[in-house]
């Protein structure tokens, strides 16, 4: 049976609690614009300092939720604890909203501890009753959540069908039923998207999903989204480190660690500003030093790395620690963490990036989930680059391979599939090497002995940046890339996106000229130069990070990287019919690229060549792909021999259309990761206020132009 939308409110004294019991923990509204929602509950904060909203009763098999909001001050030190009922796991127990799936009928009780601003700790109690699981078709929404104002939000409808039943035509619709009106993007009916509105205080939004089935069943569920009142950095002020970008709630994973109190204020706070060395709110290294200053440059222990970890949910820290302790992370990877002040893993970080202002790396949590429940808390908004190349006539793809198989697997969101821990090396290893490569570029091992603790991370880096003495600067000056068409195309694909004026000049070419370049022409431009990937043309910093990433993935894990120029991906493209026009496996072994790898490894990971002077010479020559054959067919390199044995060796895993498209989407994505949407209409993927520029890119570009 559907949850009741009715709510009951009890008002207490001036410093007391407003408890709103009603329906949440489900979904909301259709592909058509939602009806105007009712006003928020009258007097929700009248005479109260906080309010709590929770499901009163719902069937087991749906998602339950509860939230606490502040009326006059931000809430901090949050901790939800279950006090009664069958045990459930609360993956968001340090946020303002919890969500869980009741495993059976029963009464579930919780206590939430919190403080208002810097005030004393207080507690409130919540009880949710789960009734028997219905046998009819039903829908649930994953997941109730809290988000700061301006943040992107995704919800997901999850259907369960009775025997013989199925979804009716247009059988999933959404409606907003409470809170300030938002614009719901229901391009994917199972995954609506919206941006949290600006609010003057913590504010409740509620959404309802309706399921209609072929057998005539109608079911509804509702989702609660608590929007936190948090002042994001203004987009118009260059002084703010995170100007125009969303900073989500995070905390130090180890609250008793030596740097716990400084991790978030020093690395992920919207109030951080920098105008000059004498006028900024960044932290000096005395407050948050680089890890190298703790280890002396030796391979860090897992504990030393974990002392620098910031997360939005505890499970991210737990999985990351398991990864470091499992033996999957190489000593090269661990040693490269010496170049950062902190590691931030967040459900709303997308794309991943390194930031020279703070000395930290910021990683998208979608690379780290193991269980479906962990995946549920990660925002699903596609990377805003999804339609950047829509007008170009070719596609550029990449993947890592081992034994003629892609190391990547597809995990469709409609399946509750777990990922083994060792898969995280494939999912996140390349990303970690890439972002740590940026860190080593801006603070190479050779200069870490002369850091000034009275200065910020950036002020220790700035003199070498200004003098163009970063390893990426030296690589560009001595062995730089030469293809001007590829540089211009990279500006479109990774920074600017589609242009409305065909005469707009980009890198010396009009947009019309760039959109006329054929796959064969792009293949010639790229193969005749010495980049390891198209992304290398976006900035010199990405160029060097791509080289060290590919080298360390191949050296430490025997994963060889494919790069290819193909025909344009269209709505009907799969890996089996997308034709390769040029491609290589292991391009870092190419004669023109190998000297660049030598220089990069010497600068960023000098211990590698100290231990093995022939490490670069040992890189095998690349394997050529077969032009005219498909992306999937080119997994087997070189070509399989004729006969039954060759046919057996060329047999590829059977993929559904959805799985194949998911793998194509990740093959098309830029190296910092993110969820691309191949099937989204142009412009439907939402905001891109600064193109692909990460905070680091925008900050450095601003400096270069001064």
PDB file of N, CA and C in Angstrom, residues 29-30 32-38 174-179 181-182:
ATOM      1  N   UNK A  29       6.897  12.943  -8.900  1.00  0.00           N
ATOM      2  CA  UNK A  29       6.244  13.580  -9.981  1.00  0.00           C
ATOM      3  C   UNK A  29       6.585  13.344 -11.439  1.00  0.00           C
ATOM      4  N   UNK A  30       5.944  13.637 -12.450  1.00  0.00           N
ATOM      5  CA  UNK A  30       6.046  13.153 -13.810  1.00  0.00           C
ATOM      6  C   UNK A  30       6.942  13.920 -14.737  1.00  0.00           C
ATOM      7  N   UNK A  32       5.987  15.777 -17.101  1.00  0.00           N
ATOM      8  CA  UNK A  32       5.429  17.107 -17.328  1.00  0.00           C
ATOM      9  C   UNK A  32       5.818  18.013 -16.169  1.00  0.00           C
ATOM     10  N   UNK A  33       5.804  19.350 -16.373  1.00  0.00           N
ATOM     11  CA  UNK A  33       6.161  20.245 -15.264  1.00  0.00           C
ATOM     12  C   UNK A  33       5.283  19.986 -14.053  1.00  0.00           C
ATOM     13  N   UNK A  34       5.853  19.941 -12.853  1.00  0.00           N
ATOM     14  CA  UNK A  34       5.070  19.628 -11.658  1.00  0.00           C
ATOM     15  C   UNK A  34       4.079  20.739 -11.344  1.00  0.00           C
ATOM     16  N   UNK A  35       2.984  20.347 -10.716  1.00  0.00           N
ATOM     17  CA  UNK A  35       2.024  21.344 -10.245  1.00  0.00           C
ATOM     18  C   UNK A  35       2.678  22.182  -9.158  1.00  0.00           C
ATOM     19  N   UNK A  36       2.187  23.386  -8.987  1.00  0.00           N
ATOM     20  CA  UNK A  36       2.742  24.250  -7.954  1.00  0.00           C
ATOM     21  C   UNK A  36       2.608  23.569  -6.600  1.00  0.00           C
ATOM     22  N   UNK A  37       3.715  23.398  -5.866  1.00  0.00           N
ATOM     23  CA  UNK A  37       3.644  22.704  -4.590  1.00  0.00           C
ATOM     24  C   UNK A  37       2.996  23.564  -3.525  1.00  0.00           C
ATOM     25  N   UNK A  38       2.447  22.928  -2.515  1.00  0.00           N
ATOM     26  CA  UNK A  38       1.882  23.704  -1.411  1.00  0.00           C
ATOM     27  C   UNK A  38       2.974  24.421  -0.640  1.00  0.00           C
ATOM     28  N   UNK A 174       6.415  11.867 -11.975  1.00  0.00           N
ATOM     29  CA  UNK A 174       6.910  12.535 -10.769  1.00  0.00           C
ATOM     30  C   UNK A 174       6.135  13.818 -10.512  1.00  0.00           C
ATOM     31  N   UNK A 175       6.071  14.193  -9.258  1.00  0.00           N
ATOM     32  CA  UNK A 175       5.432  15.440  -8.847  1.00  0.00           C
ATOM     33  C   UNK A 175       6.127  15.961  -7.602  1.00  0.00           C
ATOM     34  N   UNK A 176       6.391  17.249  -7.564  1.00  0.00           N
ATOM     35  CA  UNK A 176       6.881  17.871  -6.341  1.00  0.00           C
ATOM     36  C   UNK A 176       5.679  18.245  -5.493  1.00  0.00           C
ATOM     37  N   UNK A 177       5.689  17.862  -4.232  1.00  0.00           N
ATOM     38  CA  UNK A 177       4.527  18.091  -3.376  1.00  0.00           C
ATOM     39  C   UNK A 177       4.818  18.999  -2.186  1.00  0.00           C
ATOM     40  N   UNK A 178       6.060  19.412  -2.012  1.00  0.00           N
ATOM     41  CA  UNK A 178       6.352  20.304  -0.892  1.00  0.00           C
ATOM     42  C   UNK A 178       7.649  21.036  -1.150  1.00  0.00           C
ATOM     43  N   UNK A 179       7.715  22.279  -0.690  1.00  0.00           N
ATOM     44  CA  UNK A 179       8.932  23.063  -0.734  1.00  0.00           C
ATOM     45  C   UNK A 179       8.997  24.005  -1.918  1.00  0.00           C
ATOM     46  N   UNK A 181       9.617  25.523  -5.408  1.00  0.00           N
ATOM     47  CA  UNK A 181       9.541  24.817  -6.687  1.00  0.00           C
ATOM     48  C   UNK A 181      10.914  24.691  -7.337  1.00  0.00           C
ATOM     49  N   UNK A 182      11.234  23.496  -7.803  1.00  0.00           N
ATOM     50  CA  UNK A 182      12.472  23.248  -8.537  1.00  0.00           C
ATOM     51  C   UNK A 182      12.105  22.757  -9.932  1.00  0.00           C
TER      52      UNK A 182
END
